[in-house]
Amino acid sequence: MLRNIFLALGAALVVSPAWASDLVTDFKLKNGMEVVVIEDHRAPVVMHMVWYRAGSADEKPGVSGVAHFLEHLLFKGTDKMESGEFSATVAANGGRDNAFTSKDYTAYFQRIAADRLELMMSMEADRMVNIRLSEGDISTERDVIIEERNQRVENNPGALFREQMGAAQYYNHRYGVPIIGWRHEMEKLSLQDSLDFYERFYAPNNAILVVAGDVEPEDVKALANEYYGVLPANSRLLQRERVTEPPQTSARRMTFSDARVSQPYVTRSYLAPERNPGDQEEAAALTLLAEVLGGAQTSVLNQKLQFDRKQAVYSGAWYNGTSLDETTFNLTVVPVPGVSLQEAEDALDEVIAEFLETGVDPDQLDRIKMQLRASQIYARDDVERLANRYGRALTSGLKVPDIQEWPELLQGITGEEIILAARSLFDRKRSVTGWLMTEGEVLK
């Protein structure tokens, strides 16, 4: 079947090897737009997504939040549609739509019946190049994003704390700026700021179309050529370059106090390598390290801190290597009443040191790998999760083969490789340690 698809679509089409029944086809349109088709014919549903290689880390200094702001504004009018008509049309056809912004990308999607795919493409292609904004749109939507910041950040001491942690981790790189933006800059975002970002990044040669569901690749290619292929490429699109972070040569510490904090905790983040095309082994080891240390109730931190020492009510470890630039590995300990944050931090350090000496429990690693395998298989039952997996990775610099190889790469990582990655990672000079405290709490 794959050979027939390849012959039908021509030499420009690349068919990727499948893993675990994924049937993925990718190709480029003449204007540079990348298209990825993921077939799943079990239900007459399709996920249509357009991903732009532009997120908050691509913003110019002084206009933080403009990527997210523009995401909101794209639901306003175009030459062909009135403000709000896009979402109303999707709903009238039995679908749902939304969008989201991250550090490395902005994505717009519709989940709808497969026979409505052409309509989705026509509307999405329209707003890729024909958005029409007024000063009234700017004023109204700026109030919306500021209220969103009020609800999600200003009213949440944990969110405020995490913002400060990010700023302490990244002195120079834009990853240290919150996706939603700093409030004082959000309040000044203008029509011109929005149009500058739109004209710089919103073009077919800076976008990836991901279509997952009950579709045939040749049909998707025909529709993509008809609606997206006729759009002009942005000849002024620059290579995606960002400022680099200076070497971190000393450990950083911070405390954050707020009267609204009901549960103090200690957290530490380390600079960590991201997944790179053709070079994902260390990221795979760090992914498993996070699971071994804090991914479940049976993880090392939970067993040692919660059950053995009884010093914590919660502990965890997180790592997400799907990032264009250097990312972070994070550890958190929430102490039980009567255990100070210093005692919780000391206990965390002791457990990590012991883990580096004793190594990974082979049985635990086998269980984690089995659980990861199961979750990856279950993910194939949701076209939305499939489309998101490919879109996030591709806009973060990875290629389709890297995405296809990732599940088996995880299965092949050994306990020794995990410890080697951990020893390289846990360099206190590349860390930020933060204490979230109630207001007036005494440091001790």
XYZ file of C-alpha atoms in Angstrom:
444
model
C 0.000 0.000 0.000
C 2.809 2.441 0.913
C 4.506 1.815 -2.428
C 1.274 2.613 -4.268
C 0.857 5.857 -2.350
C 4.402 6.872 -3.178
C 3.923 6.192 -6.870
C 0.631 8.060 -6.920
C 1.956 11.227 -5.316
C 5.294 11.475 -7.094
C 8.932 11.828 -6.184
C 8.404 14.868 -3.928
C 6.480 12.688 -1.482
C 8.308 10.944 1.350
C 6.636 8.002 3.103
C 7.960 7.382 6.595
C 8.343 3.937 8.120
C 5.548 3.154 10.554
C 5.852 2.323 14.208
C 3.103 0.491 16.034
C 0.658 0.837 13.120
C 1.172 4.585 12.610
C 0.750 5.224 8.903
C 2.470 8.539 8.245
C 3.095 10.329 4.967
C 4.886 13.657 4.668
C 5.691 15.959 1.773
C 6.275 19.621 0.956
C 4.265 21.949 -1.208
C 6.084 24.097 -3.768
C 5.816 27.159 -1.518
C 7.687 25.347 1.262
C 4.767 24.331 3.479
C 5.314 20.946 5.120
C 2.383 18.525 5.204
C 2.078 15.459 7.440
C -0.770 12.978 7.007
C -1.503 10.368 9.690
C -4.069 7.820 8.588
C -6.629 6.358 10.982
C -9.712 5.015 9.231
C -11.521 3.653 12.292
C -13.871 6.641 12.585
C -14.982 9.283 10.037
C -13.212 12.048 11.962
C -10.275 14.262 11.107
C -7.947 16.512 13.080
C -6.777 19.468 10.983
C -3.903 21.466 12.497
C -1.690 24.271 11.273
C 1.481 24.750 13.306
C 3.657 27.838 12.951
C 7.338 27.755 13.829
C 6.838 30.816 15.998
C 6.225 30.980 19.722
C 6.920 33.269 22.638
C 10.674 32.626 22.419
C 10.649 34.123 18.914
C 9.295 37.483 20.088
C 11.394 40.609 19.967
C 12.347 42.145 23.335
C 9.758 44.529 24.697
C 6.644 42.869 23.254
C 6.360 39.772 25.412
C 3.027 38.028 24.973
C 2.530 39.120 21.359
C 2.630 35.528 20.045
C -0.215 34.549 22.367
C -1.999 37.853 21.680
C -1.911 37.207 17.932
C -3.309 33.715 18.515
C -6.401 35.374 19.999
C -6.593 37.920 17.205
C -6.678 35.287 14.478
C -10.256 34.533 15.493
C -11.211 38.035 14.350
C -12.208 38.836 10.784
C -10.591 38.427 7.372
C -11.539 39.671 3.917
C -13.962 36.738 3.693
C -15.119 36.200 7.285
C -16.569 38.397 9.988
C -15.148 38.384 13.502
C -16.154 35.131 15.210
C -17.413 33.566 11.985
C -14.576 31.038 11.864
C -15.491 29.286 15.116
C -19.216 29.650 14.441
C -18.783 27.858 11.113
C -16.826 25.032 12.726
C -19.521 24.607 15.388
C -22.316 24.729 12.804
C -20.626 21.818 11.039
C -20.477 19.737 14.209
C -16.827 20.352 15.040
C -14.767 22.171 17.609
C -11.762 24.435 17.220
C -9.187 26.237 19.303
C -5.563 27.310 19.350
C -2.604 27.378 21.718
C 0.767 29.062 22.027
C 3.971 27.665 23.463
C 7.582 28.793 23.582
C 8.449 27.234 20.237
C 5.191 27.195 18.285
C 1.638 28.422 17.806
C -1.000 25.933 16.628
C -4.583 26.214 15.350
C -6.840 23.184 15.085
C -10.257 21.853 14.211
C -11.613 18.397 15.017
C -14.468 17.676 12.650
C -16.130 15.114 10.384
C -13.742 13.968 7.672
C -15.981 15.218 4.864
C -15.601 18.791 6.173
C -11.816 18.862 5.743
C -11.943 21.020 2.615
C -13.968 23.683 4.400
C -11.439 23.776 7.257
C -8.541 24.162 4.844
C -10.236 26.992 2.974
C -10.847 28.969 6.171
C -7.450 28.294 7.746
C -5.616 29.225 4.540
C -7.629 32.445 4.410
C -6.583 33.629 7.851
C -2.958 32.646 7.238
C -2.592 35.669 4.937
C -5.783 37.759 5.047
C -6.344 38.702 8.678
C -7.955 42.129 9.125
C -7.590 43.875 12.473
C -8.858 47.156 13.873
C -7.869 49.235 16.873
C -11.114 48.069 18.461
C -10.029 44.440 18.081
C -6.730 45.261 19.768
C -8.318 47.072 22.697
C -10.936 44.377 23.332
C -8.609 41.398 23.033
C -5.826 43.032 25.034
C -8.270 43.264 27.932
C -9.027 39.560 27.432
C -5.395 38.423 27.661
C -4.740 40.653 30.676
C -7.731 39.098 32.420
C -6.387 35.685 31.446
C -3.116 36.592 33.126
C -5.035 37.755 36.201
C -6.825 34.426 36.480
C -3.962 32.083 35.628
C -0.955 33.896 37.055
C -1.681 36.880 39.313
C -4.206 34.909 41.368
C -1.910 31.885 41.666
C 1.214 32.245 43.840
C 2.573 28.992 42.408
C 2.371 30.428 38.893
C 4.085 33.646 39.999
C 6.785 31.559 41.660
C 7.349 29.489 38.494
C 7.683 32.679 36.435
C 10.445 33.889 38.718
C 12.124 30.480 38.595
C 12.148 30.602 34.799
C 13.603 34.111 34.785
C 16.323 32.982 37.206
C 17.130 29.941 35.056
C 17.446 31.803 31.757
C 19.342 35.076 32.003
C 19.484 35.782 28.280
C 17.402 33.247 26.365
C 13.722 34.036 25.734
C 12.664 30.847 27.525
C 12.986 32.963 30.670
C 10.041 35.127 29.564
C 6.521 33.796 30.319
C 4.481 32.694 27.312
C 1.562 34.905 28.288
C 3.962 37.840 28.668
C 5.020 40.252 31.391
C 2.026 42.313 32.410
C 3.653 45.724 31.910
C 4.503 44.798 28.309
C 1.140 43.148 27.606
C -0.617 46.394 28.534
C 1.209 48.196 25.700
C 0.802 45.632 22.895
C -0.352 47.466 19.792
C -1.885 46.774 16.405
C 1.506 47.286 14.787
C 3.185 44.837 17.209
C 0.637 42.206 16.209
C 0.933 42.852 12.483
C 4.729 42.796 12.672
C 4.677 39.322 14.238
C 1.990 38.141 11.800
C 3.815 39.371 8.713
C 7.115 37.986 9.935
C 6.030 34.458 10.829
C 2.621 33.620 9.356
C 3.404 32.211 5.943
C 3.187 28.755 4.344
C 6.969 28.277 4.347
C 6.961 28.733 8.125
C 4.009 26.394 8.743
C 3.354 22.687 9.102
C -0.018 21.208 8.205
C -0.850 18.068 10.182
C -3.946 16.101 9.178
C -4.802 13.003 11.204
C -7.800 10.716 10.813
C -9.977 9.198 8.137
C -8.164 10.590 5.102
C -6.132 9.400 2.137
C -2.751 11.084 1.560
C -3.409 11.779 -2.109
C -6.686 13.519 -1.237
C -4.997 15.647 1.418
C -2.258 16.596 -1.019
C -4.769 17.711 -3.629
C -6.657 19.862 -1.113
C -3.451 21.256 0.395
C -2.217 22.287 -3.036
C -5.557 23.905 -3.832
C -5.847 25.986 -0.672
C -2.382 26.335 0.852
C -0.216 25.757 -2.217
C -1.460 28.933 -3.914
C -0.331 31.144 -1.030
C 2.944 32.995 -1.625
C 5.979 32.055 0.442
C 7.515 34.739 2.618
C 10.760 35.498 0.789
C 11.958 37.595 3.744
C 11.619 34.756 6.261
C 14.828 34.595 8.257
C 16.515 31.516 9.640
C 15.228 30.731 13.101
C 18.015 32.056 15.293
C 17.835 32.979 18.964
C 20.170 34.494 21.477
C 22.150 31.929 23.429
C 22.348 31.537 27.176
C 25.730 32.371 28.733
C 27.362 29.456 30.561
C 25.859 29.029 34.011
C 28.782 28.729 36.397
C 27.149 29.032 39.802
C 24.077 27.675 41.534
C 21.193 30.115 41.819
C 18.691 30.366 44.660
C 15.485 32.265 45.261
C 12.625 32.446 47.739
C 9.067 33.544 47.017
C 6.649 34.460 49.798
C 2.920 34.991 49.456
C 0.154 35.059 52.054
C -1.997 32.867 49.799
C 0.443 29.933 49.898
C -1.181 27.073 51.791
C 1.470 24.443 51.112
C 5.159 25.484 50.986
C 7.484 23.431 48.817
C 10.996 23.312 47.415
C 11.783 22.864 43.750
C 14.970 22.680 41.725
C 15.504 22.961 37.991
C 18.616 21.988 36.037
C 19.498 23.053 32.509
C 19.169 19.930 30.374
C 19.716 18.979 26.721
C 16.746 18.782 24.383
C 15.895 16.164 21.755
C 17.816 16.857 18.561
C 17.389 15.364 15.069
C 19.286 12.102 14.853
C 20.639 12.534 18.385
C 17.964 11.692 20.952
C 19.698 9.131 23.160
C 20.531 11.425 26.068
C 17.034 12.933 25.987
C 15.586 9.416 26.054
C 17.709 8.597 29.112
C 16.525 11.788 30.842
C 12.902 10.959 29.992
C 13.289 7.626 31.751
C 15.234 9.252 34.604
C 12.233 11.481 35.334
C 9.968 8.426 35.408
C 12.350 6.469 37.646
C 12.759 9.339 40.113
C 9.292 10.814 40.261
C 6.875 9.471 37.706
C 4.640 7.359 39.962
C 3.956 6.258 43.528
C 6.602 3.540 43.149
C 9.292 6.008 42.004
C 12.494 6.566 43.959
C 11.591 9.961 45.437
C 8.142 8.819 46.528
C 9.408 5.625 48.089
C 12.273 7.268 49.942
C 10.749 10.611 50.957
C 7.105 9.704 51.472
C 7.111 6.117 52.671
C 10.562 5.442 54.160
C 11.506 8.817 55.651
C 7.950 10.166 55.939
C 9.258 13.670 55.218
C 7.124 14.519 52.185
C 3.471 14.460 51.228
C 4.404 14.709 47.564
C 7.472 14.577 45.334
C 7.979 14.519 41.588
C 10.363 14.834 38.654
C 9.635 16.247 35.183
C 11.472 16.518 31.911
C 10.190 17.467 28.476
C 12.843 17.205 25.797
C 10.569 18.353 22.966
C 12.131 21.784 22.841
C 14.000 23.721 20.175
C 16.690 24.873 22.602
C 18.098 23.731 25.935
C 15.313 22.754 28.318
C 15.100 21.946 32.031
C 14.799 18.927 34.317
C 12.727 19.663 37.444
C 12.423 18.165 40.922
C 9.864 19.099 43.587
C 9.353 18.095 47.226
C 6.345 19.118 49.330
C 7.272 18.471 52.982
C 4.939 17.162 55.654
C 3.967 19.616 58.425
C 6.850 20.069 60.820
C 9.562 19.444 58.192
C 11.241 22.675 57.101
C 12.058 23.517 53.497
C 15.760 23.223 54.313
C 15.210 19.737 55.716
C 13.196 18.821 52.609
C 15.938 20.100 50.324
C 18.617 18.231 52.274
C 16.567 15.038 52.084
C 16.175 15.471 48.319
C 19.944 15.813 47.903
C 20.569 12.740 50.042
C 18.136 10.592 48.051
C 19.633 11.724 44.733
C 23.165 10.981 45.947
C 22.100 7.530 47.126
C 20.372 6.856 43.813
C 23.514 7.727 41.853
C 25.440 5.198 43.922
C 22.954 2.312 43.905
C 21.729 2.714 40.322
C 18.427 1.902 38.653
C 16.306 -1.029 39.818
C 16.015 -3.276 36.709
C 12.504 -4.429 37.631
C 11.305 -0.856 38.078
C 12.800 0.119 34.716
C 11.070 -2.792 33.010
C 7.724 -1.725 34.499
C 8.231 1.866 33.364
C 9.075 0.787 29.834
C 6.005 -1.414 29.710
C 3.808 1.473 30.906
C 5.321 3.814 28.329
C 4.734 1.259 25.592
C 1.111 0.878 26.666
C 0.499 4.640 26.783
C 2.008 5.063 23.318
C -0.262 2.354 21.940
C -3.351 3.848 23.606
C -2.429 7.259 22.174
C -3.083 5.886 18.683
C -6.786 5.762 19.550
C -6.969 9.563 19.623
C -6.281 11.446 16.386
C -5.872 14.643 18.396
C -3.024 13.192 20.437
C -1.418 11.787 17.296
C -1.525 15.129 15.510
C -0.186 16.938 18.569
C 2.715 14.519 18.953
C 3.928 15.176 15.424
C 3.224 18.914 15.439
C 5.055 19.601 18.705
C 8.088 17.634 17.616
C 8.339 19.061 14.104
C 8.039 22.677 15.256
C 10.761 21.949 17.818
C 13.249 20.986 15.137
C 12.766 17.221 14.954
C 12.016 15.240 11.800
C 9.405 12.571 11.111
C 11.976 9.722 11.431
C 12.973 11.037 14.878
C 9.336 10.897 16.003
C 8.951 7.403 14.576
C 12.135 6.146 16.257
C 11.432 7.650 19.686
C 9.303 4.818 21.182
C 11.844 2.115 20.329
C 14.699 4.350 21.448
C 13.115 4.594 24.894
C 12.808 0.825 25.074
C 16.527 0.384 24.352
C 17.894 2.690 27.080
C 19.724 0.845 29.863
C 19.972 1.604 33.563
C 23.638 2.434 33.105
C 22.778 5.036 30.453
C 20.223 6.599 32.803
C 22.810 6.936 35.588
C 25.353 8.369 33.148
C 22.809 10.989 32.041
C 21.918 11.722 35.671
C 25.559 12.288 36.646
C 25.937 14.737 33.782
C 22.650 16.466 34.615
C 22.932 16.940 38.370
C 25.531 19.688 38.338
C 24.491 22.187 41.007
C 26.271 24.963 39.107
C 23.608 24.614 36.389
C 20.646 24.665 38.751
C 18.120 27.004 40.311
C 16.635 26.110 43.700
C 13.469 27.834 44.798
C 11.448 27.899 47.990
C 7.772 28.792 47.852
C 6.750 29.990 51.315
C 3.876 31.554 53.182
C 4.309 35.271 53.867
C 6.299 35.912 57.016
C 7.694 32.384 57.172
C 11.113 32.312 58.795
C 13.988 30.848 56.799
C 15.672 28.017 58.643
